PDB file of C-alpha atoms and ligand atoms in Angstrom:
ATOM      1  CA  THR J 819      68.376  31.596  46.520  1.00 79.00           C
ATOM      2  CA  GLU J 820      65.313  31.338  44.335  1.00 88.00           C
ATOM      3  CA  PRO J 821      63.097  28.381  45.302  1.00 90.00           C
ATOM      4  CA  GLY J 822      61.932  25.670  42.971  1.00 95.00           C
ATOM      5  CA  LEU J 823      63.247  23.031  40.616  1.00 97.00           C
ATOM      6  CA  LYS J 824      63.523  25.245  37.536  1.00 97.00           C
ATOM      7  CA  ALA J 825      65.791  27.712  39.350  1.00 97.00           C
ATOM      8  CA  ALA J 826      67.843  24.901  40.925  1.00 97.00           C
ATOM      9  CA  LEU J 827      68.514  23.370  37.500  1.00 98.00           C
ATOM     10  CA  ARG J 828      70.067  26.665  36.369  1.00 97.00           C
ATOM     11  CA  ARG J 829      72.330  27.136  39.409  1.00 97.00           C
ATOM     12  CA  LYS J 830      75.946  25.957  39.504  1.00 96.00           C
ATOM     13  CA  PRO J 831      77.227  23.366  40.247  1.00 94.00           C
ATOM     14  CA  GLY J 832      73.902  21.688  39.444  1.00 97.00           C
ATOM     15  CA  VAL J 833      71.615  19.312  41.262  1.00 98.00           C
ATOM     16  CA  GLY J 834      72.756  16.039  42.852  1.00 98.00           C
ATOM     17  CA  ALA J 835      69.544  14.055  43.258  1.00 98.00           C
ATOM     18  CA  PHE J 836      68.645  11.019  45.357  1.00 98.00           C
ATOM     19  CA  TRP J 837      66.675   8.389  43.412  1.00 99.00           C
ATOM     20  CA  PHE J 838      63.932   6.233  44.959  1.00 99.00           C
ATOM     21  CA  ALA J 839      62.732   2.980  43.421  1.00 98.00           C
ATOM     22  CA  LEU J 840      61.604   0.965  46.431  1.00 98.00           C
ATOM     23  CA  GLY J 841      58.250   2.698  46.865  1.00 98.00           C
ATOM     24  CA  ALA J 842      58.700   3.466  50.567  1.00 98.00           C
ATOM     25  CA  PRO J 843      57.886   6.994  51.763  1.00 98.00           C
ATOM     26  CA  VAL J 844      59.876   6.333  54.961  1.00 98.00           C
ATOM     27  CA  LEU J 845      63.092   5.946  52.937  1.00 98.00           C
ATOM     28  CA  VAL J 846      62.509   9.405  51.450  1.00 98.00           C
ATOM     29  CA  GLU J 847      61.821  10.733  54.958  1.00 98.00           C
ATOM     30  CA  ILE J 848      65.157   9.334  56.148  1.00 98.00           C
ATOM     31  CA  ALA J 849      66.971  10.715  53.085  1.00 98.00           C
ATOM     32  CA  LEU J 850      65.529  14.198  53.639  1.00 98.00           C
ATOM     33  CA  THR J 851      67.535  14.429  56.895  1.00 98.00           C
ATOM     34  CA  ALA J 852      70.622  14.521  54.624  1.00 98.00           C
ATOM     35  CA  LYS J 853      69.210  17.584  52.805  1.00 97.00           C
ATOM     36  CA  PRO J 854      69.448  16.295  49.202  1.00 97.00           C
ATOM     37  CA  ASP J 855      69.420  18.770  46.296  1.00 98.00           C
ATOM     38  CA  CYS J 856      66.428  16.945  44.822  1.00 98.00           C
ATOM     39  CA  VAL J 857      64.323  13.794  45.267  1.00 98.00           C
ATOM     40  CA  ILE J 858      63.393  11.678  42.231  1.00 99.00           C
ATOM     41  CA  ILE J 859      60.763   8.969  42.595  1.00 98.00           C
ATOM     42  CA  ASP J 860      60.787   6.326  39.879  1.00 99.00           C
ATOM     43  CA  LEU J 861      57.312   5.360  38.719  1.00 98.00           C
ATOM     44  CA  GLN J 862      58.604   3.514  35.643  1.00 98.00           C
ATOM     45  CA  HIS J 863      60.819   0.795  37.095  1.00 98.00           C
ATOM     46  CA  GLY J 864      60.194   1.471  40.795  1.00 98.00           C
ATOM     47  CA  LEU J 865      57.538   0.108  43.141  1.00 98.00           C
ATOM     48  CA  TRP J 866      55.524   3.296  43.649  1.00 98.00           C
ATOM     49  CA  THR J 867      51.758   3.147  43.369  1.00 98.00           C
ATOM     50  CA  ARG J 868      49.409   6.067  42.943  1.00 96.00           C
ATOM     51  CA  VAL J 869      48.601   5.851  46.668  1.00 97.00           C
ATOM     52  CA  SER J 870      52.238   5.729  47.808  1.00 98.00           C
ATOM     53  CA  VAL J 871      53.106   8.634  45.484  1.00 98.00           C
ATOM     54  CA  GLU J 872      50.375  10.714  47.135  1.00 98.00           C
ATOM     55  CA  ALA J 873      51.705   9.642  50.561  1.00 98.00           C
ATOM     56  CA  VAL J 874      55.350  10.477  49.887  1.00 98.00           C
ATOM     57  CA  LEU J 875      54.458  13.910  48.520  1.00 98.00           C
ATOM     58  CA  GLY J 876      52.744  14.598  51.851  1.00 98.00           C
ATOM     59  CA  LEU J 877      56.137  14.673  53.606  1.00 98.00           C
ATOM     60  CA  ASP J 878      57.665  18.010  54.584  1.00 98.00           C
ATOM     61  CA  PHE J 879      60.272  18.479  51.846  1.00 98.00           C
ATOM     62  CA  GLY J 880      61.403  21.805  53.296  1.00 97.00           C
ATOM     63  CA  GLY J 881      61.953  23.238  49.828  1.00 96.00           C
ATOM     64  CA  VAL J 882      63.758  20.180  48.393  1.00 98.00           C
ATOM     65  CA  PRO J 883      62.540  19.866  44.772  1.00 98.00           C
ATOM     66  CA  THR J 884      60.738  16.699  43.682  1.00 98.00           C
ATOM     67  CA  ILE J 885      60.644  14.916  40.332  1.00 99.00           C
ATOM     68  CA  ALA J 886      58.542  11.929  39.288  1.00 99.00           C
ATOM     69  CA  ARG J 887      60.115   9.766  36.593  1.00 99.00           C
ATOM     70  CA  LEU J 888      56.962   8.504  34.911  1.00 99.00           C
ATOM     71  CA  ALA J 889      56.065   5.123  33.463  1.00 98.00           C
ATOM     72  CA  ASP J 890      55.112   6.597  30.089  1.00 98.00           C
ATOM     73  CA  ASP J 891      54.104   9.763  28.232  1.00 98.00           C
ATOM     74  CA  THR J 892      50.331   9.558  28.699  1.00 98.00           C
ATOM     75  CA  HIS J 893      48.332  12.513  29.983  1.00 97.00           C
ATOM     76  CA  THR J 894      47.092  10.179  32.737  1.00 97.00           C
ATOM     77  CA  ALA J 895      50.618   9.508  34.021  1.00 98.00           C
ATOM     78  CA  ILE J 896      51.655  13.158  33.713  1.00 98.00           C
ATOM     79  CA  GLY J 897      48.484  14.548  35.322  1.00 98.00           C
ATOM     80  CA  ALA J 898      48.401  12.073  38.222  1.00 98.00           C
ATOM     81  CA  ALA J 899      51.988  12.840  39.296  1.00 98.00           C
ATOM     82  CA  LEU J 900      51.395  16.580  39.113  1.00 98.00           C
ATOM     83  CA  ASP J 901      48.141  16.221  41.061  1.00 98.00           C
ATOM     84  CA  ALA J 902      50.122  14.442  43.798  1.00 98.00           C
ATOM     85  CA  GLY J 903      52.339  17.509  44.030  1.00 98.00           C
ATOM     86  CA  VAL J 904      55.632  16.842  42.277  1.00 98.00           C
ATOM     87  CA  GLU J 905      57.293  19.905  40.772  1.00 98.00           C
ATOM     88  CA  GLY J 906      58.910  18.049  37.922  1.00 98.00           C
ATOM     89  CA  VAL J 907      57.750  15.285  35.640  1.00 98.00           C
ATOM     90  CA  LEU J 908      60.340  13.276  33.720  1.00 99.00           C
ATOM     91  CA  ILE J 909      59.021  11.312  30.759  1.00 99.00           C
ATOM     92  CA  PRO J 910      61.030   8.290  29.534  1.00 99.00           C
ATOM     93  CA  LEU J 911      61.908   7.173  26.006  1.00 98.00           C
ATOM     94  CA  VAL J 912      61.125  10.374  24.092  1.00 99.00           C
ATOM     95  CA  GLU J 913      62.168  10.150  20.454  1.00 98.00           C
ATOM     96  CA  SER J 914      60.698  13.147  18.614  1.00 98.00           C
ATOM     97  CA  ALA J 915      59.967  16.846  18.997  1.00 98.00           C
ATOM     98  CA  ALA J 916      56.262  16.133  18.486  1.00 98.00           C
ATOM     99  CA  GLN J 917      56.290  13.677  21.395  1.00 98.00           C
ATOM    100  CA  ALA J 918      58.136  16.210  23.594  1.00 98.00           C
ATOM    101  CA  ALA J 919      55.621  18.927  22.676  1.00 98.00           C
ATOM    102  CA  ALA J 920      52.758  16.594  23.614  1.00 98.00           C
ATOM    103  CA  CYS J 921      54.408  15.988  27.023  1.00 98.00           C
ATOM    104  CA  VAL J 922      54.684  19.745  27.632  1.00 98.00           C
ATOM    105  CA  ALA J 923      51.041  20.260  26.656  1.00 98.00           C
ATOM    106  CA  ALA J 924      49.864  17.444  28.945  1.00 98.00           C
ATOM    107  CA  ALA J 925      51.623  19.077  31.927  1.00 98.00           C
ATOM    108  CA  HIS J 926      50.002  22.522  31.692  1.00 98.00           C
ATOM    109  CA  TYR J 927      46.444  23.734  32.149  1.00 98.00           C
ATOM    110  CA  PRO J 928      44.703  25.588  29.300  1.00 98.00           C
ATOM    111  CA  PRO J 929      45.432  27.895  27.565  1.00 96.00           C
ATOM    112  CA  HIS J 930      49.022  26.554  27.607  1.00 96.00           C
ATOM    113  CA  GLY J 931      48.078  22.874  27.350  1.00 98.00           C
ATOM    114  CA  HIS J 932      45.346  20.422  28.187  1.00 98.00           C
ATOM    115  CA  ARG J 933      46.017  19.178  31.736  1.00 98.00           C
ATOM    116  CA  SER J 934      42.764  18.316  33.474  1.00 98.00           C
ATOM    117  CA  GLY J 935      41.936  20.095  36.725  1.00 97.00           C
ATOM    118  CA  GLY J 936      41.175  17.962  39.777  1.00 96.00           C
ATOM    119  CA  GLY J 937      42.976  15.593  42.096  1.00 96.00           C
ATOM    120  CA  ILE J 938      43.025  15.496  45.889  1.00 97.00           C
ATOM    121  CA  ARG J 939      45.950  17.689  46.984  1.00 97.00           C
ATOM    122  CA  PRO J 940      45.194  20.511  44.518  1.00 97.00           C
ATOM    123  CA  VAL J 941      41.679  20.746  45.924  1.00 97.00           C
ATOM    124  CA  ILE J 942      42.536  20.520  49.641  1.00 96.00           C
ATOM    125  CA  GLN J 943      45.331  23.094  49.244  1.00 94.00           C
ATOM    126  CA  GLY J 944      43.047  25.570  47.474  1.00 97.00           C
ATOM    127  CA  PHE J 945      42.115  24.783  43.898  1.00 98.00           C
ATOM    128  CA  PRO J 946      42.149  28.291  42.348  1.00 98.00           C
ATOM    129  CA  GLY J 947      45.561  29.066  43.862  1.00 97.00           C
ATOM    130  CA  HIS J 948      46.890  25.724  42.676  1.00 97.00           C
ATOM    131  CA  VAL J 949      45.763  26.309  39.094  1.00 97.00           C
ATOM    132  CA  ALA J 950      47.073  29.883  39.112  1.00 97.00           C
ATOM    133  CA  GLY J 951      50.539  28.848  40.322  1.00 96.00           C
ATOM    134  CA  ALA J 952      50.909  25.633  38.359  1.00 97.00           C
ATOM    135  CA  ARG J 953      52.526  26.949  35.206  1.00 96.00           C
ATOM    136  CA  ALA J 954      55.343  28.781  37.020  1.00 96.00           C
ATOM    137  CA  ARG J 955      56.021  25.832  39.338  1.00 96.00           C
ATOM    138  CA  THR J 956      55.783  22.896  36.943  1.00 98.00           C
ATOM    139  CA  ALA J 957      58.970  21.674  35.260  1.00 98.00           C
ATOM    140  CA  VAL J 958      58.681  19.316  32.306  1.00 98.00           C
ATOM    141  CA  GLY J 959      61.627  17.056  31.514  1.00 99.00           C
ATOM    142  CA  ILE J 960      62.019  14.349  28.906  1.00 98.00           C
ATOM    143  CA  MET J 961      64.498  11.504  28.703  1.00 99.00           C
ATOM    144  CA  ILE J 962      66.766  10.796  25.762  1.00 98.00           C
ATOM    145  CA  GLU J 963      67.772   7.153  26.074  1.00 98.00           C
ATOM    146  CA  THR J 964      67.567   5.568  22.616  1.00 98.00           C
ATOM    147  CA  ALA J 965      69.470   5.889  19.354  1.00 98.00           C
ATOM    148  CA  ALA J 966      66.352   7.413  17.771  1.00 98.00           C
ATOM    149  CA  GLY J 967      66.147   9.982  20.559  1.00 99.00           C
ATOM    150  CA  VAL J 968      69.783  10.962  20.037  1.00 99.00           C
ATOM    151  CA  GLU J 969      69.176  11.419  16.295  1.00 98.00           C
ATOM    152  CA  ALA J 970      66.294  13.812  17.051  1.00 98.00           C
ATOM    153  CA  VAL J 971      67.865  15.563  20.058  1.00 99.00           C
ATOM    154  CA  GLU J 972      68.482  18.948  18.399  1.00 98.00           C
ATOM    155  CA  ALA J 973      64.783  19.221  17.486  1.00 98.00           C
ATOM    156  CA  ILE J 974      63.624  17.784  20.820  1.00 99.00           C
ATOM    157  CA  ALA J 975      65.756  20.195  22.898  1.00 98.00           C
ATOM    158  CA  ALA J 976      64.249  23.155  21.016  1.00 98.00           C
ATOM    159  CA  THR J 977      60.682  22.213  22.010  1.00 98.00           C
ATOM    160  CA  PRO J 978      58.926  25.324  23.398  1.00 98.00           C
ATOM    161  CA  GLY J 979      58.167  24.980  27.099  1.00 98.00           C
ATOM    162  CA  LEU J 980      60.564  22.088  27.673  1.00 98.00           C
ATOM    163  CA  ASP J 981      62.347  22.722  30.999  1.00 98.00           C
ATOM    164  CA  PHE J 982      65.017  20.014  31.025  1.00 98.00           C
ATOM    165  CA  VAL J 983      66.403  16.964  29.279  1.00 99.00           C
ATOM    166  CA  PHE J 984      67.777  13.891  31.077  1.00 99.00           C
ATOM    167  CA  ILE J 985      69.947  11.114  29.659  1.00 99.00           C
ATOM    168  CA  GLY J 986      68.999   7.564  30.640  1.00 98.00           C
ATOM    169  CA  THR J 987      72.471   6.096  30.459  1.00 98.00           C
ATOM    170  CA  ASN J 988      71.458   2.460  30.894  1.00 98.00           C
ATOM    171  CA  ASP J 989      68.772   2.385  28.208  1.00 98.00           C
ATOM    172  CA  LEU J 990      71.022   4.435  25.952  1.00 98.00           C
ATOM    173  CA  ALA J 991      73.761   1.808  26.286  1.00 98.00           C
ATOM    174  CA  ILE J 992      71.268  -0.995  25.629  1.00 98.00           C
ATOM    175  CA  SER J 993      69.937   0.858  22.574  1.00 98.00           C
ATOM    176  CA  LEU J 994      73.452   1.534  21.245  1.00 98.00           C
ATOM    177  CA  GLY J 995      74.513  -2.072  21.820  1.00 98.00           C
ATOM    178  CA  CYS J 996      77.215  -1.309  24.389  1.00 98.00           C
ATOM    179  CA  PHE J 997      75.514  -2.388  27.636  1.00 97.00           C
ATOM    180  CA  PRO J 998      76.818  -2.784  30.310  1.00 95.00           C
ATOM    181  CA  GLN J 999      80.179  -1.332  29.235  1.00 94.00           C
ATOM    182  CA  ALA J1000      79.468   2.175  27.919  1.00 95.00           C
ATOM    183  CA  ASP J1001      81.926   2.850  25.083  1.00 97.00           C
ATOM    184  CA  ALA J1002      83.233   5.859  23.162  1.00 98.00           C
ATOM    185  CA  GLY J1003      80.108   5.925  20.982  1.00 97.00           C
ATOM    186  CA  HIS J1004      77.959   6.145  24.102  1.00 98.00           C
ATOM    187  CA  GLU J1005      80.021   9.024  25.464  1.00 98.00           C
ATOM    188  CA  ALA J1006      79.840  10.782  22.086  1.00 98.00           C
ATOM    189  CA  ALA J1007      76.050  10.435  22.166  1.00 98.00           C
ATOM    190  CA  CYS J1008      75.948  11.929  25.690  1.00 98.00           C
ATOM    191  CA  GLN J1009      78.094  14.849  24.534  1.00 98.00           C
ATOM    192  CA  ARG J1010      75.856  15.432  21.491  1.00 98.00           C
ATOM    193  CA  ILE J1011      72.833  15.573  23.819  1.00 99.00           C
ATOM    194  CA  LEU J1012      74.586  17.959  26.235  1.00 98.00           C
ATOM    195  CA  ARG J1013      75.717  20.264  23.394  1.00 98.00           C
ATOM    196  CA  ALA J1014      72.245  20.285  21.819  1.00 98.00           C
ATOM    197  CA  CYS J1015      70.744  21.341  25.139  1.00 98.00           C
ATOM    198  CA  GLN J1016      73.392  23.962  25.821  1.00 98.00           C
ATOM    199  CA  ALA J1017      72.835  25.418  22.319  1.00 98.00           C
ATOM    200  CA  VAL J1018      69.235  26.250  23.207  1.00 98.00           C
ATOM    201  CA  GLY J1019      69.789  26.965  26.921  1.00 98.00           C
ATOM    202  CA  VAL J1020      67.934  23.929  28.263  1.00 98.00           C
ATOM    203  CA  PRO J1021      69.429  22.231  31.366  1.00 98.00           C
ATOM    204  CA  CYS J1022      70.623  18.694  30.647  1.00 99.00           C
ATOM    205  CA  GLY J1023      70.828  15.991  33.319  1.00 99.00           C
ATOM    206  CA  ILE J1024      72.308  12.516  33.206  1.00 99.00           C
ATOM    207  CA  PHE J1025      71.697   9.331  35.175  1.00 98.00           C
ATOM    208  CA  THR J1026      74.597   8.269  37.392  1.00 98.00           C
ATOM    209  CA  GLY J1027      74.773   5.574  40.037  1.00 96.00           C
ATOM    210  CA  ASN J1028      76.964   7.077  42.724  1.00 97.00           C
ATOM    211  CA  ALA J1029      78.176  10.362  44.228  1.00 98.00           C
ATOM    212  CA  THR J1030      81.598  10.264  42.519  1.00 98.00           C
ATOM    213  CA  ASP J1031      80.129   9.955  39.023  1.00 98.00           C
ATOM    214  CA  ALA J1032      77.388  12.437  39.911  1.00 98.00           C
ATOM    215  CA  ALA J1033      79.925  15.097  40.950  1.00 98.00           C
ATOM    216  CA  ARG J1034      82.059  14.450  37.851  1.00 98.00           C
ATOM    217  CA  ARG J1035      79.074  14.904  35.530  1.00 98.00           C
ATOM    218  CA  LEU J1036      78.026  18.143  37.271  1.00 98.00           C
ATOM    219  CA  GLY J1037      81.602  19.348  36.765  1.00 98.00           C
ATOM    220  CA  GLU J1038      81.272  18.601  33.046  1.00 98.00           C
ATOM    221  CA  GLY J1039      78.307  20.953  32.795  1.00 98.00           C
ATOM    222  CA  TYR J1040      75.358  18.651  33.363  1.00 98.00           C
ATOM    223  CA  ALA J1041      72.615  20.290  35.432  1.00 98.00           C
ATOM    224  CA  LEU J1042      71.334  17.182  37.224  1.00 99.00           C
ATOM    225  CA  SER J1043      72.793  13.821  38.174  1.00 99.00           C
ATOM    226  CA  VAL J1044      72.022  11.053  40.654  1.00 98.00           C
ATOM    227  CA  ALA J1045      74.255  10.776  43.728  1.00 98.00           C
ATOM    228  CA  ALA J1046      72.547   7.825  45.431  1.00 98.00           C
ATOM    229  CA  SER J1047      69.571   5.507  45.185  1.00 98.00           C
ATOM    230  CA  ASP J1048      67.651   3.562  47.787  1.00 98.00           C
ATOM    231  CA  LEU J1049      68.193   0.348  45.830  1.00 98.00           C
ATOM    232  CA  GLY J1050      71.926   0.955  45.391  1.00 98.00           C
ATOM    233  CA  LEU J1051      72.463   1.792  49.056  1.00 98.00           C
ATOM    234  CA  ALA J1052      70.593  -1.324  50.203  1.00 98.00           C
ATOM    235  CA  MET J1053      72.439  -3.557  47.743  1.00 98.00           C
ATOM    236  CA  ALA J1054      75.806  -2.192  48.916  1.00 97.00           C
ATOM    237  CA  GLY J1055      75.007  -1.844  52.609  1.00 98.00           C
ATOM    238  CA  PHE J1056      73.667  -5.278  53.530  1.00 98.00           C
ATOM    239  CA  PRO J1057      76.549  -7.279  52.000  1.00 98.00           C
ATOM    240  CA  ALA J1058      79.024  -4.846  53.620  1.00 98.00           C
ATOM    241  CA  ALA J1059      77.377  -5.394  57.013  1.00 97.00           C
ATOM    242  CA  LYS J1060      77.461  -9.160  56.544  1.00 97.00           C
ATOM    243  CA  ALA J1061      81.126  -9.029  55.563  1.00 98.00           C
ATOM    244  CA  ALA J1062      81.963  -6.836  58.571  1.00 97.00           C
ATOM    245  CA  LEU J1063      80.080  -9.199  60.878  1.00 96.00           C
ATOM    246  CA  THR J1064      81.908 -12.203  59.509  1.00 96.00           C
ATOM    247  CA  SER J1065      85.343 -10.608  59.771  1.00 95.00           C
ATOM    248  CA  ALA J1066      84.775  -9.049  63.236  1.00 89.00           C
TER     249      ALA J1066
HETATM  250  C1  LIG O1490      68.276   4.670  32.307  1.00 63.27           C
HETATM  251  O1  LIG O1490      69.462   4.716  32.661  1.00 63.27           O
HETATM  252  O2  LIG O1490      67.883   4.094  31.294  1.00 63.27           O
HETATM  253  C2  LIG O1490      67.271   5.316  33.143  1.00 63.27           C
HETATM  254  O3  LIG O1490      66.128   5.349  32.761  1.00 63.27           O
HETATM  255  C3  LIG O1490      67.676   5.855  34.476  1.00 63.27           C
HETATM  256  O4  LIG O1490      67.755   4.785  35.353  1.00 63.27           O
HETATM  257 MG1  LIG O1491      65.702   4.176  31.123  1.00 63.27          MG
END
């Protein structure tokens, strides 16, 4: 099978990612023994720092694709994550085609964009080779997770150079006024986003909180979902252990 995130997003039955918010490279190292389809590190709501992002990307991923969900759409955030070595950047809260186009441009070196050359890992791994291979390797994803984003999704999905779209289901529910109980309007918005992406051949992912929902969404035609998170596993596992201890 063809290596890389872009190819994985186009294979059936899609990519079941593990999501990491706790900022601990060792948790990713443990998770890699389970051979996940993809690792997503959350730099928006998670505890990662620039130093811990560099450290986690130094692990041997053995071909497992990596995505950084970024704090914002700045060229600083996009460039720093790519310098650390992630294959995919995922930019939150995108609401227009112009904003999506700016994200794509920030992720690629000239002449395709205006990413700045530098960083530590690109240099120690061979700077000219890094720059030459960056465009083919780099996958740019944006998140649709507001009512405004849904209204613009047909234009956003058609952005040249955009590699994938990802639905932030929690923010979308908050924006649509149906949090925490996603309703029919929320599901209709998700389907509009999926159809818009499929119409232009762009893989569409969706946030899910567990393996059952992740598998269901992949079956519905989504290209990427989230099968587990470090936070979710810890929040489920410790109470379960305490309950088992008490009832033993
Ligand atoms: C959301 O659901 O809003 C996300 O950003 C993914 O956690
Ligand atoms: Mg969100």
